[in-house]
Amino acid sequence: SSSPPRPVSVEELMETAKGVTNMALAHEIVVNGDFQIKPAELPEHSLEKKVREIVHKAFWDCLEAQLKEDPPTYDHAIKLLGEIKENLLSFLLPGHTRLRNQIMEVLDLDLIKQEAENGALDIAKLVEFVIGMMGTLCAPARDEEIKKLKDIREIVPLFRAIFSVLDLMKMDMANFAVSSIRPKLMQQSAEYERKKFQEFLEKQPNSLDLVTDWLQEAADDLAKLRYKKLPPSSSAVGAAGGASVLCSTAIQNQAYLKLLKWDHTNRPFPETVLMDQSRFQEIQLELEQLLVAGTVLLVTFSAAGAALIDVPGFAEKIKTIVKVLLTGMHLPSFNLKESLATIGEKVCAEVNSCLSQHGFAPFTAEKETVLKGQIQAVANPDNTICKLIDSRIQKFLENYLASSHQKAVPTVPGGLGPIQRELEEIAIKYVRLVNYNKMVFSPYYDAVLGKILTKEEPQLVGMCYVGKVEQPNSVF
């Protein structure tokens, strides 16, 4: 029996919460393979955006007024050149000695001020040097932006455009740094998260209750599944020593699969995966949409025969229709039956259009009615085709989890070919999340499973112990 939770003081909670922001950022970088730093966008019509626009306009108007004076005043322009110089220097690596010397020599602010005072400053020449240096230092993806800078003739718009491209270059550099540090950050972040969780566990001793229930259910599921597969003549004693032996890794994988069918509204999420609850919810929703798309494609190809299977782009069009019409599927106001009815109408229209384009006879009214009915039947939880596709998706994810430390990618089951690309993308994201969670929390899972397996052993379950902490491989 669990001990009752003891009260936690505000000071203890504050101490536990220290570093959460940094931990969350590191966690995001590690588990999100597509993580990128993006420019901050202020909300449209917000006060902050209006103030920023007013301030920026005032600055650029002042610069333009100074340059139009006779003789021109270069105070603002020289400040901008100083900022540009610092930006360019920040892009250099330690070995870029020649480029550093060039920047320091050409953008020597003291010399530029003297030239301005003597009426000898050539802004156009300096800007030309800046654009050339930006072209040398930028990523290939920015070549087009650099090219556009060379076509701007007016000095104020040119300065504005230069700073805009410099901001993009900063983001490129930051994102390159993120990808470079990810492997090292992975190990450090795992150790840090484990340490923080241990501190929380010491303050809340029963903080593994939900994890224990979660893993126990997974063990029970596997035990029941394997018991069903036993020949009728097998005894429980014989089963415990044979193929029915449960493995620590298999139980964990089964537990992670259960997260993809979780009732987030009525059931608390296990403590060790709580930080990633929104990510598992997102994957769950993507799989639900993919299930509908896969079922619709299967019944559509079945109805159309071999005519449309090899037509380029047809499956993509159907998937797009399904995806668009299932937007908001997770919202309480969403009506699945109405959406499936609309999907049926649009799919039939697309099928007939495609059949006509390729010289085939269009669907008869009877065939259209049958296909629409099959699509609408997806809303039924007991729909046979839907359950078949779902079981194959789950089996593929199970195999992907089991082979995530091997180079070979499991074969996609039959019937899932049209959604193979989307399914593999989800699998990669899902397995990356699972492997990192294992990396952080394996010591806790091993401790809980040790008790579960010991308790279950007399009842058909043995233990096949596999390594303490599984290290992630290229799936990251």
Short mmCIF file of C-alpha atoms in Angstrom, two decimals:
data_model
loop_
_atom_site.label_atom_id
_atom_site.label_comp_id
_atom_site.label_asym_id
_atom_site.label_seq_id
_atom_site.Cartn_x
_atom_site.Cartn_y
_atom_site.Cartn_z
CA SER A 1 0.00 0.00 0.00
CA SER A 2 1.18 3.52 -0.80
CA SER A 3 2.05 5.97 1.95
CA PRO A 4 -0.18 9.07 2.11
CA PRO A 5 1.31 12.19 0.45
CA ARG A 6 2.90 14.53 2.94
CA PRO A 7 2.31 18.31 2.69
CA VAL A 8 4.87 20.22 0.63
CA SER A 9 5.87 23.75 1.57
CA VAL A 10 5.91 26.64 -0.92
CA GLU A 11 9.69 26.89 -0.47
CA GLU A 12 10.12 23.22 -1.43
CA LEU A 13 7.96 23.64 -4.52
CA MET A 14 9.90 26.74 -5.61
CA GLU A 15 13.19 24.91 -5.14
CA THR A 16 11.92 21.97 -7.18
CA ALA A 17 10.69 24.31 -9.93
CA LYS A 18 14.07 26.00 -10.41
CA GLY A 19 15.48 25.42 -13.86
CA VAL A 20 12.21 24.13 -15.30
CA THR A 21 12.30 26.60 -18.19
CA ASN A 22 15.80 25.56 -19.24
CA MET A 23 14.92 21.89 -18.79
CA ALA A 24 11.81 22.28 -20.95
CA LEU A 25 13.83 23.96 -23.71
CA ALA A 26 16.54 21.28 -23.64
CA HIS A 27 13.83 18.60 -23.65
CA GLU A 28 12.15 20.20 -26.68
CA ILE A 29 15.43 20.31 -28.62
CA VAL A 30 16.18 16.66 -27.86
CA VAL A 31 12.77 15.08 -28.59
CA ASN A 32 11.75 17.33 -31.48
CA GLY A 33 13.93 16.47 -34.46
CA ASP A 34 12.39 19.40 -36.38
CA PHE A 35 13.05 21.95 -33.62
CA GLN A 36 14.11 25.31 -35.04
CA ILE A 37 14.45 28.79 -33.65
CA LYS A 38 12.01 31.08 -35.42
CA PRO A 39 11.54 34.86 -35.41
CA ALA A 40 9.22 36.19 -32.72
CA GLU A 41 5.99 37.42 -34.26
CA LEU A 42 3.94 39.92 -32.29
CA PRO A 43 0.15 39.48 -32.53
CA GLU A 44 -1.49 41.45 -35.33
CA HIS A 45 -3.10 44.72 -34.14
CA SER A 46 -1.46 44.33 -30.72
CA LEU A 47 -0.23 47.41 -28.85
CA GLU A 48 3.34 46.06 -28.78
CA LYS A 49 3.38 45.66 -32.56
CA LYS A 50 1.99 49.16 -33.13
CA VAL A 51 4.56 50.71 -30.78
CA ARG A 52 7.39 48.83 -32.46
CA GLU A 53 6.25 49.92 -35.92
CA ILE A 54 6.01 53.56 -34.79
CA VAL A 55 9.48 53.50 -33.21
CA HIS A 56 11.05 51.81 -36.24
CA LYS A 57 9.37 54.23 -38.65
CA ALA A 58 10.61 57.19 -36.60
CA PHE A 59 14.17 55.83 -36.67
CA TRP A 60 14.24 55.20 -40.43
CA ASP A 61 12.56 58.55 -41.16
CA CYS A 62 15.26 60.24 -39.07
CA LEU A 63 17.99 58.39 -40.98
CA GLU A 64 16.48 59.43 -44.31
CA ALA A 65 16.22 63.07 -43.15
CA GLN A 66 19.87 63.10 -42.04
CA LEU A 67 21.09 61.70 -45.36
CA LYS A 68 19.09 64.33 -47.28
CA GLU A 69 20.68 67.22 -45.41
CA ASP A 70 23.23 69.36 -47.22
CA PRO A 71 25.82 68.29 -46.36
CA PRO A 72 24.51 64.87 -45.19
CA THR A 73 24.70 63.93 -41.51
CA TYR A 74 25.91 60.37 -40.92
CA ASP A 75 25.38 59.89 -37.16
CA HIS A 76 22.61 57.30 -37.54
CA ALA A 77 24.26 55.64 -40.54
CA ILE A 78 27.56 55.18 -38.64
CA LYS A 79 25.69 53.61 -35.69
CA LEU A 80 24.05 51.18 -38.10
CA LEU A 81 27.42 50.33 -39.65
CA GLY A 82 28.72 49.64 -36.14
CA GLU A 83 25.84 47.21 -35.49
CA ILE A 84 26.39 45.55 -38.87
CA LYS A 85 30.09 45.16 -38.05
CA GLU A 86 29.29 43.40 -34.74
CA ASN A 87 26.82 41.12 -36.50
CA LEU A 88 29.35 40.12 -39.15
CA LEU A 89 32.03 39.45 -36.54
CA SER A 90 29.60 37.24 -34.59
CA PHE A 91 29.28 34.91 -37.60
CA LEU A 92 33.03 34.22 -37.77
CA LEU A 93 34.70 31.07 -36.50
CA PRO A 94 38.07 31.19 -34.67
CA GLY A 95 39.93 30.30 -37.87
CA HIS A 96 38.46 33.16 -39.93
CA THR A 97 41.43 35.46 -39.31
CA ARG A 98 41.59 36.96 -42.81
CA LEU A 99 37.86 37.76 -42.87
CA ARG A 100 38.05 39.26 -39.38
CA ASN A 101 40.91 41.54 -40.44
CA GLN A 102 38.98 42.63 -43.54
CA ILE A 103 35.89 43.54 -41.52
CA MET A 104 37.93 45.40 -38.90
CA GLU A 105 39.81 47.33 -41.56
CA VAL A 106 36.92 48.32 -43.84
CA LEU A 107 34.41 49.00 -41.03
CA ASP A 108 36.82 50.97 -38.85
CA LEU A 109 34.33 53.33 -37.18
CA ASP A 110 36.95 55.92 -36.17
CA LEU A 111 38.14 56.16 -39.76
CA ILE A 112 34.55 56.28 -41.03
CA LYS A 113 33.75 59.19 -38.66
CA GLN A 114 36.81 61.10 -39.91
CA GLU A 115 35.76 60.56 -43.52
CA ALA A 116 32.24 61.76 -42.67
CA GLU A 117 33.57 64.91 -41.02
CA ASN A 118 35.72 65.64 -44.08
CA GLY A 119 32.95 64.94 -46.58
CA ALA A 120 34.79 61.94 -48.00
CA LEU A 121 32.54 59.10 -46.79
CA ASP A 122 31.36 56.71 -49.51
CA ILE A 123 28.36 54.93 -47.97
CA ALA A 124 27.61 53.01 -51.18
CA LYS A 125 31.11 51.46 -51.17
CA LEU A 126 30.82 50.39 -47.54
CA VAL A 127 27.39 48.86 -48.12
CA GLU A 128 28.73 46.99 -51.16
CA PHE A 129 31.47 45.50 -48.95
CA VAL A 130 28.86 44.54 -46.31
CA ILE A 131 26.66 42.74 -48.87
CA GLY A 132 29.68 40.90 -50.27
CA MET A 133 30.73 39.78 -46.79
CA MET A 134 27.16 38.65 -45.98
CA GLY A 135 27.20 36.57 -49.17
CA THR A 136 30.44 34.92 -48.02
CA LEU A 137 29.15 34.10 -44.54
CA CYS A 138 25.50 33.21 -45.17
CA ALA A 139 24.04 29.73 -45.68
CA PRO A 140 23.34 28.72 -49.32
CA ALA A 141 19.61 29.05 -48.57
CA ARG A 142 20.09 32.84 -48.20
CA ASP A 143 21.77 33.39 -51.58
CA GLU A 144 18.51 34.62 -53.10
CA GLU A 145 18.03 37.23 -50.33
CA ILE A 146 21.62 38.44 -50.83
CA LYS A 147 21.01 38.75 -54.56
CA LYS A 148 17.93 40.90 -53.92
CA LEU A 149 19.99 43.28 -51.75
CA LYS A 150 22.18 44.11 -54.74
CA ASP A 151 19.14 45.35 -56.66
CA ILE A 152 18.11 47.94 -54.02
CA ARG A 153 19.39 51.41 -54.94
CA GLU A 154 18.01 53.66 -52.19
CA ILE A 155 20.17 53.66 -49.07
CA VAL A 156 17.45 53.62 -46.35
CA PRO A 157 15.45 50.67 -47.80
CA LEU A 158 18.79 48.94 -48.36
CA PHE A 159 19.82 49.32 -44.72
CA ARG A 160 16.43 47.97 -43.63
CA ALA A 161 16.77 44.97 -45.94
CA ILE A 162 20.33 44.30 -44.74
CA PHE A 163 19.18 44.09 -41.12
CA SER A 164 16.31 41.82 -42.14
CA VAL A 165 18.71 39.38 -43.82
CA LEU A 166 21.14 39.61 -40.90
CA ASP A 167 18.32 38.49 -38.60
CA LEU A 168 17.74 35.46 -40.85
CA MET A 169 21.46 34.68 -40.78
CA LYS A 170 21.42 34.81 -36.96
CA MET A 171 18.62 32.26 -36.91
CA ASP A 172 20.49 30.03 -39.38
CA MET A 173 23.53 30.14 -37.14
CA ALA A 174 21.48 29.42 -34.00
CA ASN A 175 19.72 26.48 -35.64
CA PHE A 176 23.05 25.07 -36.84
CA ALA A 177 24.32 25.34 -33.26
CA VAL A 178 21.19 23.54 -32.01
CA SER A 179 21.70 20.62 -34.40
CA SER A 180 25.39 20.45 -33.45
CA ILE A 181 24.81 20.29 -29.70
CA ARG A 182 21.83 17.90 -29.80
CA PRO A 183 23.86 14.66 -29.23
CA LYS A 184 25.73 16.12 -26.26
CA LEU A 185 22.63 17.84 -24.93
CA MET A 186 20.74 14.55 -25.05
CA GLN A 187 22.89 12.89 -22.41
CA GLN A 188 23.18 15.98 -20.23
CA SER A 189 19.46 16.71 -20.43
CA ALA A 190 18.60 13.10 -19.54
CA GLU A 191 20.80 13.22 -16.45
CA TYR A 192 19.40 16.61 -15.46
CA GLU A 193 15.77 15.53 -15.85
CA ARG A 194 16.43 12.34 -13.89
CA LYS A 195 18.03 14.36 -11.10
CA LYS A 196 15.10 16.80 -10.96
CA PHE A 197 12.59 13.94 -10.92
CA GLN A 198 14.50 12.26 -8.10
CA GLU A 199 14.34 15.50 -6.09
CA PHE A 200 10.59 15.64 -6.65
CA LEU A 201 10.24 11.95 -5.76
CA GLU A 202 11.99 12.53 -2.45
CA LYS A 203 9.45 15.24 -1.61
CA GLN A 204 6.48 13.21 -2.89
CA PRO A 205 7.27 9.52 -2.17
CA ASN A 206 4.16 8.18 -3.91
CA SER A 207 4.89 9.97 -7.20
CA LEU A 208 5.27 6.65 -9.04
CA ASP A 209 1.77 5.35 -8.29
CA LEU A 210 0.41 6.19 -11.74
CA VAL A 211 3.52 4.74 -13.40
CA THR A 212 3.08 1.53 -11.40
CA ASP A 213 -0.57 1.19 -12.49
CA TRP A 214 0.41 1.94 -16.09
CA LEU A 215 3.16 -0.70 -16.20
CA GLN A 216 1.03 -3.24 -14.32
CA GLU A 217 -1.75 -2.88 -16.91
CA ALA A 218 0.78 -3.35 -19.72
CA ALA A 219 2.10 -6.53 -18.03
CA ASP A 220 -1.45 -7.81 -17.56
CA ASP A 221 -2.25 -7.11 -21.23
CA LEU A 222 0.76 -9.11 -22.41
CA ALA A 223 0.11 -11.94 -19.98
CA LYS A 224 -3.51 -12.26 -21.19
CA LEU A 225 -2.43 -12.05 -24.83
CA ARG A 226 0.17 -14.77 -24.43
CA TYR A 227 -2.15 -16.94 -22.39
CA LYS A 228 -4.69 -16.84 -25.23
CA LYS A 229 -2.02 -18.02 -27.67
CA LEU A 230 -1.16 -21.09 -25.57
CA PRO A 231 -2.31 -24.52 -26.84
CA PRO A 232 -5.29 -25.80 -24.81
CA SER A 233 -3.20 -28.61 -23.34
CA SER A 234 -0.49 -26.28 -21.94
CA SER A 235 -0.33 -25.81 -18.21
CA ALA A 236 0.45 -22.56 -16.44
CA VAL A 237 3.64 -24.06 -15.03
CA GLY A 238 4.89 -25.06 -18.44
CA ALA A 239 3.94 -21.71 -19.87
CA ALA A 240 6.06 -19.82 -17.40
CA GLY A 241 9.22 -21.43 -18.67
CA GLY A 242 8.49 -21.22 -22.38
CA ALA A 243 7.50 -18.68 -25.00
CA SER A 244 5.18 -16.96 -22.55
CA VAL A 245 8.01 -15.42 -20.57
CA LEU A 246 7.46 -11.66 -20.32
CA CYS A 247 10.30 -9.29 -20.95
CA SER A 248 10.92 -5.98 -19.18
CA THR A 249 11.44 -4.28 -22.54
CA ALA A 250 8.27 -5.83 -24.01
CA ILE A 251 6.20 -4.56 -21.07
CA GLN A 252 7.61 -1.05 -21.44
CA ASN A 253 6.88 -1.06 -25.18
CA GLN A 254 3.33 -2.24 -24.52
CA ALA A 255 2.94 0.54 -21.95
CA TYR A 256 4.08 3.18 -24.45
CA LEU A 257 1.64 1.81 -27.03
CA LYS A 258 -1.17 2.26 -24.48
CA LEU A 259 -0.36 5.98 -24.39
CA LEU A 260 -1.59 6.20 -28.00
CA LYS A 261 -5.09 5.15 -26.86
CA TRP A 262 -5.15 7.16 -23.63
CA ASP A 263 -8.32 8.78 -22.28
CA HIS A 264 -6.77 12.17 -21.51
CA THR A 265 -10.04 13.63 -20.26
CA ASN A 266 -10.81 11.10 -17.55
CA ARG A 267 -7.47 9.55 -16.65
CA PRO A 268 -4.28 11.15 -15.27
CA PHE A 269 -1.13 10.64 -17.33
CA PRO A 270 1.75 8.63 -15.78
CA GLU A 271 4.18 10.88 -13.91
CA THR A 272 7.28 10.07 -15.98
CA VAL A 273 5.68 10.98 -19.31
CA LEU A 274 3.75 13.99 -18.06
CA MET A 275 6.12 16.51 -19.69
CA ASP A 276 5.36 14.92 -23.07
CA GLN A 277 1.61 14.50 -22.64
CA SER A 278 0.80 17.10 -25.31
CA ARG A 279 3.21 15.38 -27.72
CA PHE A 280 1.60 11.98 -27.18
CA GLN A 281 -1.82 13.60 -27.63
CA GLU A 282 -0.67 15.14 -30.91
CA ILE A 283 0.60 11.77 -32.16
CA GLN A 284 -2.65 10.12 -31.03
CA LEU A 285 -4.67 12.64 -33.06
CA GLU A 286 -2.44 12.20 -36.11
CA LEU A 287 -2.93 8.43 -35.91
CA GLU A 288 -6.71 8.82 -35.60
CA GLN A 289 -6.75 10.99 -38.74
CA LEU A 290 -4.41 8.58 -40.53
CA LEU A 291 -6.67 5.67 -39.57
CA VAL A 292 -9.63 7.36 -41.26
CA ALA A 293 -7.51 8.22 -44.33
CA GLY A 294 -6.20 4.65 -44.58
CA THR A 295 -9.69 3.17 -44.27
CA VAL A 296 -11.16 5.57 -46.84
CA LEU A 297 -8.35 4.77 -49.29
CA LEU A 298 -8.74 1.03 -48.78
CA VAL A 299 -12.51 1.01 -49.45
CA THR A 300 -12.07 3.45 -52.36
CA PHE A 301 -9.43 1.34 -54.11
CA SER A 302 -11.50 -1.75 -53.40
CA ALA A 303 -14.55 -0.12 -55.02
CA ALA A 304 -12.60 1.22 -58.03
CA GLY A 305 -10.67 -1.99 -58.64
CA ALA A 306 -7.23 -1.75 -60.20
CA ALA A 307 -8.15 1.33 -62.25
CA LEU A 308 -6.90 3.99 -59.81
CA ILE A 309 -4.18 2.21 -57.84
CA ASP A 310 -1.33 3.39 -60.08
CA VAL A 311 -2.75 6.82 -61.00
CA PRO A 312 -0.13 9.40 -59.88
CA GLY A 313 -1.34 11.80 -57.23
CA PHE A 314 -4.76 10.20 -56.68
CA ALA A 315 -4.01 8.85 -53.20
CA GLU A 316 -2.49 12.21 -52.21
CA LYS A 317 -5.66 14.04 -53.25
CA ILE A 318 -7.81 11.70 -51.14
CA LYS A 319 -5.50 12.12 -48.14
CA THR A 320 -5.69 15.91 -48.52
CA ILE A 321 -9.50 15.81 -48.63
CA VAL A 322 -9.61 13.66 -45.48
CA LYS A 323 -7.06 15.78 -43.62
CA VAL A 324 -8.84 19.06 -44.38
CA LEU A 325 -12.28 17.76 -43.44
CA LEU A 326 -11.00 16.18 -40.20
CA THR A 327 -9.48 19.44 -38.97
CA GLY A 328 -10.68 20.01 -35.41
CA MET A 329 -11.40 16.30 -34.92
CA HIS A 330 -10.35 16.54 -31.25
CA LEU A 331 -12.81 19.33 -30.44
CA PRO A 332 -16.08 18.52 -28.62
CA SER A 333 -18.07 20.35 -31.30
CA PHE A 334 -16.68 18.16 -34.11
CA ASN A 335 -19.27 15.96 -35.83
CA LEU A 336 -17.56 12.90 -37.32
CA LYS A 337 -20.63 11.60 -39.12
CA GLU A 338 -21.21 14.90 -40.94
CA SER A 339 -17.55 15.12 -41.91
CA LEU A 340 -17.52 11.54 -43.22
CA ALA A 341 -20.65 12.28 -45.28
CA THR A 342 -18.86 15.25 -46.87
CA ILE A 343 -15.71 13.15 -47.38
CA GLY A 344 -17.85 10.52 -49.15
CA GLU A 345 -19.30 13.12 -51.52
CA LYS A 346 -15.92 14.60 -52.38
CA VAL A 347 -14.18 11.22 -52.74
CA CYS A 348 -16.87 10.00 -55.17
CA ALA A 349 -16.52 13.21 -57.20
CA GLU A 350 -12.73 12.77 -57.29
CA VAL A 351 -13.05 9.09 -58.27
CA ASN A 352 -15.41 9.84 -61.15
CA SER A 353 -13.22 12.71 -62.37
CA CYS A 354 -10.14 10.52 -62.29
CA LEU A 355 -11.87 7.58 -64.00
CA SER A 356 -13.10 9.85 -66.81
CA GLN A 357 -9.64 11.39 -67.31
CA HIS A 358 -8.08 7.95 -67.77
CA GLY A 359 -10.72 6.49 -70.04
CA PHE A 360 -12.66 4.39 -67.54
CA ALA A 361 -16.42 4.30 -67.02
CA PRO A 362 -17.54 6.43 -64.04
CA PHE A 363 -19.24 4.90 -61.01
CA THR A 364 -22.87 3.98 -61.29
CA ALA A 365 -25.26 5.56 -58.79
CA GLU A 366 -25.42 2.23 -56.97
CA LYS A 367 -21.62 2.03 -56.64
CA GLU A 368 -21.47 5.61 -55.36
CA THR A 369 -24.09 4.83 -52.71
CA VAL A 370 -22.16 1.75 -51.57
CA LEU A 371 -18.85 3.65 -51.34
CA LYS A 372 -20.43 6.56 -49.46
CA GLY A 373 -22.00 4.08 -47.06
CA GLN A 374 -18.66 2.36 -46.46
CA ILE A 375 -17.00 5.70 -45.75
CA GLN A 376 -19.75 6.79 -43.36
CA ALA A 377 -19.48 3.44 -41.58
CA VAL A 378 -16.01 4.47 -40.37
CA ALA A 379 -17.80 6.37 -37.59
CA ASN A 380 -18.88 3.03 -36.11
CA PRO A 381 -16.32 1.91 -33.47
CA ASP A 382 -16.96 -1.73 -34.44
CA ASN A 383 -16.34 -1.18 -38.16
CA THR A 384 -14.43 -4.27 -39.33
CA ILE A 385 -12.21 -2.52 -41.91
CA CYS A 386 -11.37 0.30 -39.52
CA LYS A 387 -10.42 -2.18 -36.78
CA LEU A 388 -8.26 -4.10 -39.26
CA ILE A 389 -6.37 -0.97 -40.34
CA ASP A 390 -6.00 0.13 -36.71
CA SER A 391 -4.57 -3.24 -35.63
CA ARG A 392 -2.05 -3.14 -38.49
CA ILE A 393 -1.01 0.41 -37.60
CA GLN A 394 -0.52 -0.63 -33.97
CA LYS A 395 1.45 -3.70 -35.05
CA PHE A 396 3.72 -1.59 -37.23
CA LEU A 397 4.39 0.82 -34.34
CA GLU A 398 5.03 -2.13 -32.03
CA ASN A 399 7.55 -3.57 -34.50
CA TYR A 400 9.12 -0.13 -34.98
CA LEU A 401 9.59 0.18 -31.22
CA ALA A 402 11.09 -3.29 -30.98
CA SER A 403 13.53 -2.62 -33.85
CA SER A 404 14.39 0.99 -32.94
CA HIS A 405 17.94 -0.05 -31.96
CA GLN A 406 18.49 -1.86 -35.24
CA LYS A 407 19.21 -0.53 -38.71
CA ALA A 408 16.42 -2.48 -40.44
CA VAL A 409 13.06 -0.70 -40.64
CA PRO A 410 10.07 -3.05 -40.23
CA THR A 411 7.94 -3.79 -43.26
CA VAL A 412 4.67 -1.89 -43.53
CA PRO A 413 1.74 -4.34 -43.27
CA GLY A 414 -0.49 -4.97 -46.26
CA GLY A 415 -3.17 -2.38 -46.94
CA LEU A 416 -1.12 0.49 -45.46
CA GLY A 417 0.91 1.23 -48.60
CA PRO A 418 -1.00 4.44 -49.48
CA ILE A 419 -0.30 5.88 -46.00
CA GLN A 420 3.21 4.45 -45.60
CA ARG A 421 5.04 7.80 -45.76
CA GLU A 422 2.84 9.46 -43.12
CA LEU A 423 2.95 6.38 -40.89
CA GLU A 424 6.75 6.20 -40.99
CA GLU A 425 7.03 9.92 -40.19
CA ILE A 426 4.80 9.46 -37.13
CA ALA A 427 6.73 6.32 -36.12
CA ILE A 428 10.07 8.17 -36.20
CA LYS A 429 8.68 10.98 -34.05
CA TYR A 430 7.02 8.54 -31.65
CA VAL A 431 10.06 6.28 -31.21
CA ARG A 432 12.35 9.29 -30.66
CA LEU A 433 10.04 10.37 -27.83
CA VAL A 434 9.89 6.88 -26.33
CA ASN A 435 13.63 6.25 -26.51
CA TYR A 436 14.44 9.52 -24.79
CA ASN A 437 11.87 8.83 -22.07
CA LYS A 438 13.45 5.40 -21.53
CA MET A 439 16.86 7.00 -21.39
CA VAL A 440 15.72 9.31 -18.58
CA PHE A 441 13.47 7.04 -16.54
CA SER A 442 14.72 3.46 -17.10
CA PRO A 443 16.06 3.13 -13.52
CA TYR A 444 12.54 3.85 -12.19
CA TYR A 445 10.87 1.53 -14.69
CA ASP A 446 13.33 -1.26 -13.83
CA ALA A 447 12.56 -0.87 -10.12
CA VAL A 448 8.79 -0.94 -10.64
CA LEU A 449 8.94 -3.83 -13.14
CA GLY A 450 11.20 -5.81 -10.83
CA LYS A 451 8.39 -5.86 -8.27
CA ILE A 452 5.68 -6.52 -10.86
CA LEU A 453 7.51 -9.42 -12.48
CA THR A 454 8.44 -10.98 -9.15
CA LYS A 455 4.80 -10.83 -8.07
CA GLU A 456 3.53 -12.21 -11.39
CA GLU A 457 6.11 -14.97 -11.80
CA PRO A 458 4.11 -17.73 -10.14
CA GLN A 459 1.18 -16.79 -12.40
CA LEU A 460 2.61 -17.49 -15.84
CA VAL A 461 5.08 -14.62 -15.96
CA GLY A 462 8.85 -14.88 -15.84
CA MET A 463 11.42 -12.20 -16.31
CA CYS A 464 13.71 -11.68 -19.26
CA TYR A 465 15.86 -8.83 -17.99
CA VAL A 466 17.34 -6.57 -20.63
CA GLY A 467 19.94 -3.80 -19.94
CA LYS A 468 19.50 -0.99 -17.44
CA VAL A 469 19.44 2.18 -19.57
CA GLU A 470 18.81 1.84 -23.31
CA GLN A 471 20.90 4.29 -25.32
CA PRO A 472 19.11 5.83 -28.29
CA ASN A 473 20.48 5.31 -31.77
CA SER A 474 20.02 7.05 -35.10
CA VAL A 475 16.28 7.46 -34.54
CA PHE A 476 17.30 10.70 -32.82
#
